[in-house]
Each structure stands twice: as C-alpha cells, then as structure tokens.
Amino acid sequence: MKRFSWPCLLLGLLAFLFFIYGSASLPVTDPVESNYALTAKEMVLSGDWISPRIYGNYWYDKPILIYFFLCISYSIFGFTDFASRLPSALFGAFTIALIYWFMHRQYRKQILAVLAAAMTATSLEVWIISHGIITDALLFFFTCATMFFAYIGLTEHKTRWTAAAYGMAGFAALTKGPVGLVLPGLLLLVWVCLHRQTLPLRRLFPLAGIGLFLLIAAPWYTVMYLKHGEEFITTFLGLHNYLRATVSEHPKDNVWYYYLVLLPVSLLPWTGLSFLQMKTFRRQALYQPLYRFLMIWCWGTIGFYTLMATKYVTYTYIAVIPAILLAATAILQSSETRKFHCLLLLPALFMVIALSGGTL
C-alpha cells in the first residue's frame, strides 16, 4: 500500500507546484474570471456562503461549489490573485493524482501510471484550466472520478464503486449543474448498452448510488428554491442551462466542426500520439477492455457538446482525459525506441518550459 500511495501523493504535490507556480503574477481577467472572483468576494463580505451574489444582486449562473472553495481561499489568503487561482490548481493536482491511481490500479504498471499523469499535467488545456478562475477544474476532477469509479464498479461487479460514482456526480452537479450527471450518465449508458451481455443495465442504477447523489446535490438546490423561489428555477435552469443548450450565445461559433478543431489544440503536445493510438489501441490485447470506454468518453463528449447551440472552448476539457490515456499507452508500447524517446522528450520539455515561463 505504501509503495502505491507515495508516488500518488508525490505526483499530486508536484502537479500542484507546477500549476500554482506563478499564479500570484496572473491578474484576474474580464469578464469570466472577474465574475467568479467578485461573486465569491461579495459572499465572504456578506457572510452568506449559500446564495451567490454580484454587485449586490443574487447571481444564479453556476452552483455553489466553485464559490465555496473560493470563499475558503479568500478567508485564508485574502482577496489576492493567488487565492483566486488556488482552487483550480488544487483540483488540477487532485486530477493528476487520480489518473495515476486509476491507471496503476488497472494495469499495475507504475511507468504507465506516471506517464499518464505527467502527460495530463503538461497538456495545454489542462495547464490553462488549472490556472483559471472558473468551474472547469473542479468539474474535470469530479467527472473523471465519476467515470473511473463507474468503470471499476461495473467491470468488477462492485456496487460500492458505482455508488461512489454517483456521489462524485453529485459534487459535479454542485459545480456545473445538471450536466454533471447528464453527460457522464449518457456516456456510461451508451457504453453499458454496447456490453449488455457482460454488463446488465440494472447495475448502472444502484439505489445506494442514487440516494448518495441526492444526499450530496439536493440540499443546496432545495435551500436555494426555498429561499429564492421561482426566480432561481427560471434563471438557473431556464436561462443558464436550457437556453444555452438551445440558443447560441455566440452564433458565429455554432458550427459543427468547432470542437473537432479545438480538441487537437487542447491536447498539445500529445495530439499526434493520441490520434495515432485511437487508431491502433484496439489491437492491443492488454488494453482492449478499456479502449471502447475511452473512445465513447472522448467522442461522446465531443458529440454531446456539438449538439449544444452554445459553444465554449472549455467544453472539450472532459474529452482530454481519455485521449491522454490513449497517448500514454502509445508511449509505453514504443518505449524501446531511442528515436521515439527524443520525439517524446523534446515537445514535453518545450511545453513545460513554455507553460512555466508564461507565468513569469
């Protein structure tokens, strides 16, 4: 156990230092980051940590979790740029540790787990989001935990893991709203339906898991409805969820190829390896059971958000993890080639230096 946990903790710590480095020198930007920062600041000053507010008005754009962690950070470190970026760096590091844990648990290959974690930390969009004052770093972690726990629970016939996945989805719903449950739920439903002979559909709906989801997510939504009534429902669910899905906020971006262009950029410098392995991964007997799960996760996410009218750069974020895990297996399979090592090392070093230098 110690041999397993220490690398996990060490990678998480190194990832946190990598993400937090230079954060104090990155000012809060308009308009998105400033909305989150100002909302949390007003919540701390008002003493009301339940109802998000900005400029003296209640603000129903996102659920409570991102504001809650920002409030904690501000209470400890003051209203600084460092405190504003701390939650995203922290949850980015949690994700890196989670990826190591999952890959090590599945294959008992430490080099594969380390590669997957390191490649995730050095990919472009992960680095950017882990510095941002937005919800996506938290959503990234809770969605990854949902998918990983569900995979373990369903493939190993362990209901407690499937129930834990619902718990993580509950936190995701407190981070971003209904999509925290809807998106991973749809991806898992498609995957299970393709494996009906070995994965009965009923395993996807354990009563303990549903109860845990409601126990985690329902209290805040209930309190907000009791406190703010119909205004909360119509603004949060109607305006910020339903209308965003059906009416584009940026019509010029509402094109079918938006995420097909964005995903390769998000994966840099691992784009080539990711797409190459998507083609060849299914031929590897050792990794084949995970192949369809990762492909559904990646391209199902792209398909889901392509159907949404409003397009955002960060919506590809959830698709990065399965693509990176595929790339990590490509590196491991080619590890005996020195030329391949050079091709791998140079872009990785360049990305680390470029990203770290960008915070100076």
CSV table of C-alpha atoms in Angstrom, one decimal:
chain,number,residue,atom,x,y,z
A,1,MET,CA,0.0,0.0,0.0
A,2,LYS,CA,2.8,2.4,0.9
A,3,ARG,CA,4.6,1.7,-2.4
A,4,PHE,CA,1.4,2.6,-4.2
A,5,SER,CA,0.3,5.7,-2.2
A,6,TRP,CA,3.6,7.6,-2.0
A,7,PRO,CA,4.0,8.0,-5.8
A,8,CYS,CA,0.4,9.1,-6.0
A,9,LEU,CA,0.9,11.7,-3.3
A,10,LEU,CA,4.2,12.8,-4.8
A,11,LEU,CA,2.8,13.3,-8.2
A,12,GLY,CA,-0.2,15.2,-6.8
A,13,LEU,CA,2.2,17.5,-4.9
A,14,LEU,CA,4.5,18.1,-8.0
A,15,ALA,CA,1.4,18.8,-10.1
A,16,PHE,CA,0.2,21.3,-7.6
A,17,LEU,CA,3.5,23.1,-7.5
A,18,PHE,CA,3.6,23.1,-11.3
A,19,PHE,CA,0.1,24.6,-11.6
A,20,ILE,CA,0.4,27.1,-8.7
A,21,TYR,CA,3.8,28.3,-9.8
A,22,GLY,CA,3.5,32.0,-11.0
A,23,SER,CA,-0.2,32.2,-10.2
A,24,ALA,CA,0.3,35.2,-8.0
A,25,SER,CA,1.5,37.1,-11.0
A,26,LEU,CA,-1.5,36.3,-13.2
A,27,PRO,CA,-4.1,39.0,-12.7
A,28,VAL,CA,-7.8,38.3,-12.7
A,29,THR,CA,-9.2,38.8,-16.2
A,30,ASP,CA,-12.5,40.1,-17.5
A,31,PRO,CA,-15.2,39.1,-18.0
A,32,VAL,CA,-15.5,35.4,-16.9
A,33,GLU,CA,-12.8,35.2,-14.2
A,34,SER,CA,-13.8,38.5,-12.7
A,35,ASN,CA,-17.4,37.3,-12.3
A,36,TYR,CA,-16.4,34.3,-10.2
A,37,ALA,CA,-13.9,36.3,-8.2
A,38,LEU,CA,-16.2,39.2,-7.4
A,39,THR,CA,-19.1,36.9,-6.6
A,40,ALA,CA,-17.1,34.9,-4.1
A,41,LYS,CA,-15.7,38.2,-2.6
A,42,GLU,CA,-19.2,39.5,-2.1
A,43,MET,CA,-20.2,36.3,-0.5
A,44,VAL,CA,-17.4,36.5,2.0
A,45,LEU,CA,-18.1,40.1,2.8
A,46,SER,CA,-21.8,39.5,3.2
A,47,GLY,CA,-21.3,36.4,5.3
A,48,ASP,CA,-23.8,34.5,3.1
A,49,TRP,CA,-22.0,31.4,1.6
A,50,ILE,CA,-25.2,29.9,0.3
A,51,SER,CA,-26.5,32.3,-2.3
A,52,PRO,CA,-24.0,33.6,-5.0
A,53,ARG,CA,-24.3,37.3,-5.5
A,54,ILE,CA,-22.5,40.0,-7.5
A,55,TYR,CA,-22.9,43.8,-7.5
A,56,GLY,CA,-25.4,43.4,-4.7
A,57,ASN,CA,-27.7,41.1,-6.8
A,58,TYR,CA,-28.2,37.4,-6.5
A,59,TRP,CA,-26.4,35.5,-9.3
A,60,TYR,CA,-27.7,32.2,-10.5
A,61,ASP,CA,-25.1,31.4,-13.2
A,62,LYS,CA,-23.4,28.4,-11.5
A,63,PRO,CA,-24.0,26.2,-8.5
A,64,ILE,CA,-22.2,26.8,-5.2
A,65,LEU,CA,-19.1,24.6,-5.2
A,66,ILE,CA,-16.7,26.9,-7.0
A,67,TYR,CA,-17.7,29.9,-4.9
A,68,PHE,CA,-17.5,27.8,-1.7
A,69,PHE,CA,-13.8,26.9,-2.4
A,70,LEU,CA,-13.0,30.5,-3.5
A,71,CYS,CA,-14.6,31.8,-0.2
A,72,ILE,CA,-12.4,29.4,1.8
A,73,SER,CA,-9.3,30.5,-0.2
A,74,TYR,CA,-10.2,34.2,0.3
A,75,SER,CA,-10.8,33.7,4.0
A,76,ILE,CA,-7.3,32.2,4.4
A,77,PHE,CA,-5.2,34.2,2.0
A,78,GLY,CA,-7.2,37.4,1.4
A,79,PHE,CA,-8.6,38.8,-1.8
A,80,THR,CA,-5.5,38.1,-3.9
A,81,ASP,CA,-4.8,36.7,-7.4
A,82,PHE,CA,-3.1,33.8,-5.7
A,83,ALA,CA,-6.1,33.0,-3.6
A,84,SER,CA,-8.4,33.3,-6.7
A,85,ARG,CA,-6.4,30.7,-8.6
A,86,LEU,CA,-5.7,28.3,-5.8
A,87,PRO,CA,-8.8,26.1,-6.0
A,88,SER,CA,-8.2,25.3,-9.7
A,89,ALA,CA,-4.6,24.5,-9.1
A,90,LEU,CA,-5.6,22.3,-6.2
A,91,PHE,CA,-8.2,20.3,-8.1
A,92,GLY,CA,-5.9,20.1,-11.1
A,93,ALA,CA,-3.4,18.4,-8.9
A,94,PHE,CA,-6.2,16.1,-7.5
A,95,THR,CA,-7.0,15.0,-11.0
A,96,ILE,CA,-3.3,14.2,-11.8
A,97,ALA,CA,-3.2,12.0,-8.6
A,98,LEU,CA,-6.5,10.4,-9.6
A,99,ILE,CA,-5.2,9.5,-13.0
A,100,TYR,CA,-2.1,7.9,-11.6
A,101,TRP,CA,-4.3,5.9,-9.1
A,102,PHE,CA,-6.7,4.7,-11.8
A,103,MET,CA,-4.1,3.6,-14.3
A,104,HIS,CA,-1.9,1.9,-11.6
A,105,ARG,CA,-5.0,0.1,-10.2
A,106,GLN,CA,-6.0,-1.1,-13.7
A,107,TYR,CA,-2.6,-2.3,-15.0
A,108,ARG,CA,-0.2,-2.4,-12.1
A,109,LYS,CA,2.4,-0.7,-14.3
A,110,GLN,CA,3.9,2.2,-12.5
A,111,ILE,CA,5.6,3.6,-15.6
A,112,LEU,CA,2.2,3.7,-17.4
A,113,ALA,CA,0.5,5.4,-14.5
A,114,VAL,CA,3.3,8.0,-14.2
A,115,LEU,CA,3.3,8.7,-17.9
A,116,ALA,CA,-0.5,9.2,-18.0
A,117,ALA,CA,-0.3,11.6,-15.0
A,118,ALA,CA,2.7,13.6,-16.3
A,119,MET,CA,1.2,13.9,-19.8
A,120,THR,CA,-2.0,15.1,-18.5
A,121,ALA,CA,-0.3,17.8,-16.4
A,122,THR,CA,1.7,19.0,-19.4
A,123,SER,CA,-1.1,19.1,-21.9
A,124,LEU,CA,-2.1,22.6,-23.0
A,125,GLU,CA,-5.7,22.8,-21.9
A,126,VAL,CA,-5.2,21.1,-18.6
A,127,TRP,CA,-2.4,23.7,-17.7
A,128,ILE,CA,-4.6,26.6,-18.8
A,129,ILE,CA,-7.7,25.4,-16.9
A,130,SER,CA,-5.7,24.6,-13.8
A,131,HIS,CA,-4.8,28.3,-13.7
A,132,GLY,CA,-8.2,29.6,-14.4
A,133,ILE,CA,-10.8,31.1,-12.1
A,134,ILE,CA,-13.6,29.0,-13.5
A,135,THR,CA,-15.6,25.9,-12.7
A,136,ASP,CA,-13.9,23.5,-15.1
A,137,ALA,CA,-11.0,22.3,-13.0
A,138,LEU,CA,-13.5,21.1,-10.3
A,139,LEU,CA,-15.8,19.7,-12.9
A,140,PHE,CA,-12.8,17.9,-14.5
A,141,PHE,CA,-11.9,16.2,-11.3
A,142,PHE,CA,-15.4,15.1,-10.3
A,143,THR,CA,-16.3,13.9,-13.8
A,144,CYS,CA,-13.1,11.9,-14.0
A,145,ALA,CA,-13.8,10.3,-10.6
A,146,THR,CA,-17.4,9.6,-11.8
A,147,MET,CA,-16.2,7.8,-14.9
A,148,PHE,CA,-13.3,5.9,-13.2
A,149,PHE,CA,-15.4,4.7,-10.3
A,150,ALA,CA,-18.2,3.7,-12.6
A,151,TYR,CA,-15.8,1.7,-14.8
A,152,ILE,CA,-14.4,-0.1,-11.8
A,153,GLY,CA,-17.8,-0.8,-10.3
A,154,LEU,CA,-19.3,-2.1,-13.5
A,155,THR,CA,-16.4,-4.2,-14.7
A,156,GLU,CA,-15.6,-5.6,-11.3
A,157,HIS,CA,-19.2,-6.0,-10.2
A,158,LYS,CA,-18.6,-3.9,-7.1
A,159,THR,CA,-21.7,-1.9,-6.3
A,160,ARG,CA,-20.0,0.4,-3.8
A,161,TRP,CA,-17.8,1.8,-6.6
A,162,THR,CA,-20.8,2.5,-8.8
A,163,ALA,CA,-22.5,4.2,-5.8
A,164,ALA,CA,-19.3,6.2,-5.3
A,165,ALA,CA,-19.5,7.3,-8.9
A,166,TYR,CA,-23.0,8.8,-8.2
A,167,GLY,CA,-21.5,10.6,-5.2
A,168,MET,CA,-18.9,12.2,-7.4
A,169,ALA,CA,-21.6,13.1,-9.9
A,170,GLY,CA,-23.4,14.8,-7.0
A,171,PHE,CA,-20.4,17.1,-6.5
A,172,ALA,CA,-20.2,17.7,-10.3
A,173,ALA,CA,-23.8,18.8,-10.2
A,174,LEU,CA,-22.9,21.2,-7.4
A,175,THR,CA,-20.1,22.5,-9.7
A,176,LYS,CA,-21.8,23.0,-13.1
A,177,GLY,CA,-25.4,21.9,-12.8
A,178,PRO,CA,-27.4,19.1,-14.4
A,179,VAL,CA,-24.6,18.4,-16.9
A,180,GLY,CA,-22.5,17.0,-14.0
A,181,LEU,CA,-24.9,13.9,-14.0
A,182,VAL,CA,-26.3,14.0,-17.5
A,183,LEU,CA,-23.1,13.9,-19.5
A,184,PRO,CA,-21.3,11.0,-17.7
A,185,GLY,CA,-24.7,9.3,-17.3
A,186,LEU,CA,-25.3,9.3,-21.1
A,187,LEU,CA,-21.7,8.2,-21.8
A,188,LEU,CA,-22.0,5.3,-19.4
A,189,LEU,CA,-25.4,4.3,-20.7
A,190,VAL,CA,-24.1,4.0,-24.2
A,191,TRP,CA,-21.1,2.0,-23.0
A,192,VAL,CA,-23.2,-0.4,-21.0
A,193,CYS,CA,-25.7,-0.8,-23.8
A,194,LEU,CA,-22.8,-2.0,-26.0
A,195,HIS,CA,-21.8,-4.5,-23.4
A,196,ARG,CA,-25.2,-5.8,-22.4
A,197,GLN,CA,-24.0,-9.5,-22.3
A,198,THR,CA,-21.4,-8.7,-19.6
A,199,LEU,CA,-22.8,-5.5,-18.1
A,200,PRO,CA,-26.5,-5.7,-17.2
A,201,LEU,CA,-28.2,-2.3,-17.4
A,202,ARG,CA,-29.5,-2.6,-13.9
A,203,ARG,CA,-26.0,-2.3,-12.5
A,204,LEU,CA,-25.9,1.2,-13.7
A,205,PHE,CA,-28.7,2.3,-11.3
A,206,PRO,CA,-27.9,1.2,-7.8
A,207,LEU,CA,-30.3,2.6,-5.2
A,208,ALA,CA,-27.5,3.4,-2.9
A,209,GLY,CA,-25.8,5.5,-5.6
A,210,ILE,CA,-29.0,7.4,-6.4
A,211,GLY,CA,-29.5,8.1,-2.8
A,212,LEU,CA,-26.0,9.3,-2.3
A,213,PHE,CA,-26.3,11.6,-5.3
A,214,LEU,CA,-29.5,13.2,-3.8
A,215,LEU,CA,-27.9,13.4,-0.4
A,216,ILE,CA,-25.0,15.4,-1.8
A,217,ALA,CA,-26.7,17.5,-4.5
A,218,ALA,CA,-30.2,18.1,-3.3
A,219,PRO,CA,-29.7,20.1,-0.1
A,220,TRP,CA,-28.3,23.2,-1.8
A,221,TYR,CA,-30.8,23.2,-4.6
A,222,THR,CA,-33.6,22.8,-2.1
A,223,VAL,CA,-32.4,25.6,0.1
A,224,MET,CA,-32.0,27.9,-3.0
A,225,TYR,CA,-35.5,27.1,-4.1
A,226,LEU,CA,-37.0,27.7,-0.7
A,227,LYS,CA,-35.1,30.9,-0.3
A,228,HIS,CA,-35.4,32.4,-3.8
A,229,GLY,CA,-38.4,30.6,-5.3
A,230,GLU,CA,-39.3,30.5,-9.0
A,231,GLU,CA,-36.6,33.1,-9.8
A,232,PHE,CA,-33.9,30.6,-9.1
A,233,ILE,CA,-35.5,27.9,-11.2
A,234,THR,CA,-36.2,30.0,-14.2
A,235,THR,CA,-32.8,31.8,-14.1
A,236,PHE,CA,-30.6,28.9,-13.3
A,237,LEU,CA,-32.3,26.0,-15.1
A,238,GLY,CA,-34.1,28.0,-17.7
A,239,LEU,CA,-31.6,30.7,-18.7
A,240,HIS,CA,-28.2,29.3,-17.8
A,241,ASN,CA,-28.9,25.7,-18.8
A,242,TYR,CA,-31.8,25.2,-21.2
A,243,LEU,CA,-31.4,28.3,-23.3
A,244,ARG,CA,-27.6,27.9,-23.5
A,245,ALA,CA,-28.2,24.4,-25.0
A,246,THR,CA,-30.9,25.6,-27.5
A,247,VAL,CA,-29.9,29.2,-28.3
A,248,SER,CA,-26.3,30.1,-29.1
A,249,GLU,CA,-24.7,32.9,-27.2
A,250,HIS,CA,-22.1,33.3,-29.9
A,251,PRO,CA,-23.8,32.4,-33.2
A,252,LYS,CA,-20.6,32.6,-35.3
A,253,ASP,CA,-19.1,29.8,-33.2
A,254,ASN,CA,-22.1,27.5,-33.6
A,255,VAL,CA,-20.5,25.3,-36.3
A,256,TRP,CA,-20.4,21.5,-36.4
A,257,TYR,CA,-16.6,21.4,-36.6
A,258,TYR,CA,-15.9,23.7,-33.7
A,259,TYR,CA,-14.7,21.0,-31.3
A,260,LEU,CA,-13.0,19.0,-34.0
A,261,VAL,CA,-10.6,21.9,-34.5
A,262,LEU,CA,-10.3,22.6,-30.8
A,263,LEU,CA,-9.6,19.1,-29.5
A,264,PRO,CA,-6.2,18.7,-31.3
A,265,VAL,CA,-5.1,22.1,-29.9
A,266,SER,CA,-6.2,21.2,-26.4
A,267,LEU,CA,-4.1,18.0,-26.4
A,268,LEU,CA,-0.8,19.7,-27.4
A,269,PRO,CA,1.9,18.4,-27.3
A,270,TRP,CA,0.3,14.9,-27.2
A,271,THR,CA,-2.1,15.4,-30.2
A,272,GLY,CA,-0.3,13.1,-32.6
A,273,LEU,CA,0.1,10.3,-30.1
A,274,SER,CA,-3.5,10.5,-29.0
A,275,PHE,CA,-5.0,10.2,-32.5
A,276,LEU,CA,-2.5,7.6,-33.6
A,277,GLN,CA,-3.4,5.4,-30.6
A,278,MET,CA,-7.1,5.8,-31.2
A,279,LYS,CA,-6.4,4.0,-34.5
A,280,THR,CA,-4.1,1.3,-33.1
A,281,PHE,CA,-5.2,0.9,-29.5
A,282,ARG,CA,-7.9,-1.7,-30.2
A,283,ARG,CA,-5.3,-4.1,-31.5
A,284,GLN,CA,-3.5,-4.3,-28.1
A,285,ALA,CA,-5.0,-7.2,-26.1
A,286,LEU,CA,-3.8,-5.9,-22.7
A,287,TYR,CA,-5.6,-2.5,-23.1
A,288,GLN,CA,-8.5,-3.6,-25.3
A,289,PRO,CA,-11.1,-3.7,-22.5
A,290,LEU,CA,-10.6,0.0,-21.8
A,291,TYR,CA,-10.5,1.0,-25.4
A,292,ARG,CA,-14.2,1.3,-26.1
A,293,PHE,CA,-14.8,3.0,-22.8
A,294,LEU,CA,-12.2,5.7,-23.5
A,295,MET,CA,-13.4,6.2,-27.1
A,296,ILE,CA,-17.0,6.6,-26.1
A,297,TRP,CA,-15.9,9.0,-23.3
A,298,CYS,CA,-13.9,11.1,-25.7
A,299,TRP,CA,-16.0,11.3,-28.8
A,300,GLY,CA,-19.3,11.1,-26.9
A,301,THR,CA,-18.3,14.3,-25.1
A,302,ILE,CA,-17.5,16.0,-28.4
A,303,GLY,CA,-20.8,14.8,-29.9
A,304,PHE,CA,-22.8,15.9,-26.9
A,305,TYR,CA,-21.4,19.5,-26.9
A,306,THR,CA,-21.5,19.7,-30.7
A,307,LEU,CA,-25.3,19.3,-30.4
A,308,MET,CA,-25.5,22.2,-27.9
A,309,ALA,CA,-26.1,25.5,-29.5
A,310,THR,CA,-23.7,27.5,-27.3
A,311,LYS,CA,-20.0,26.6,-27.9
A,312,TYR,CA,-17.3,27.3,-25.4
A,313,VAL,CA,-13.6,26.5,-25.5
A,314,THR,CA,-13.6,24.7,-22.2
A,315,TYR,CA,-16.3,22.2,-23.2
A,316,THR,CA,-13.7,20.0,-24.8
A,317,TYR,CA,-12.0,19.7,-21.4
A,318,ILE,CA,-13.7,16.4,-20.4
A,319,ALA,CA,-12.6,14.8,-23.6
A,320,VAL,CA,-8.9,15.4,-22.9
A,321,ILE,CA,-8.5,12.7,-20.3
A,322,PRO,CA,-9.5,9.6,-22.4
A,323,ALA,CA,-7.4,11.0,-25.3
A,324,ILE,CA,-4.3,11.4,-23.0
A,325,LEU,CA,-4.7,7.9,-21.5
A,326,LEU,CA,-4.6,6.5,-25.0
A,327,ALA,CA,-1.5,8.5,-25.8
A,328,ALA,CA,0.2,7.2,-22.6
A,329,THR,CA,-0.2,3.6,-23.8
A,330,ALA,CA,1.3,4.5,-27.1
A,331,ILE,CA,4.5,5.8,-25.4
A,332,LEU,CA,4.7,2.7,-23.3
A,333,GLN,CA,4.5,0.4,-26.3
A,334,SER,CA,7.2,2.3,-28.1
A,335,SER,CA,9.5,2.8,-25.1
A,336,GLU,CA,12.3,0.7,-26.6
A,337,THR,CA,13.0,3.1,-29.4
A,338,ARG,CA,15.5,5.8,-28.7
A,339,LYS,CA,14.3,7.9,-31.6
A,340,PHE,CA,10.9,7.8,-30.1
A,341,HIS,CA,12.2,8.9,-26.7
A,342,CYS,CA,13.7,12.0,-28.4
A,343,LEU,CA,10.5,12.8,-30.2
A,344,LEU,CA,8.6,12.4,-26.9
A,345,LEU,CA,11.1,14.3,-24.7
A,346,LEU,CA,11.6,17.4,-26.8
A,347,PRO,CA,8.0,18.5,-27.1
A,348,ALA,CA,7.3,17.7,-23.5
A,349,LEU,CA,10.3,19.8,-22.3
A,350,PHE,CA,9.3,22.6,-24.6
A,351,MET,CA,5.8,22.6,-23.3
A,352,VAL,CA,6.9,22.5,-19.6
A,353,ILE,CA,9.3,25.4,-20.2
A,354,ALA,CA,6.8,27.4,-22.3
A,355,LEU,CA,4.0,26.9,-19.8
A,356,SER,CA,6.1,27.7,-16.8
A,357,GLY,CA,7.7,30.7,-18.5
A,358,GLY,CA,4.3,32.0,-19.3
A,359,THR,CA,3.6,32.6,-15.6
A,360,LEU,CA,6.8,34.7,-15.1
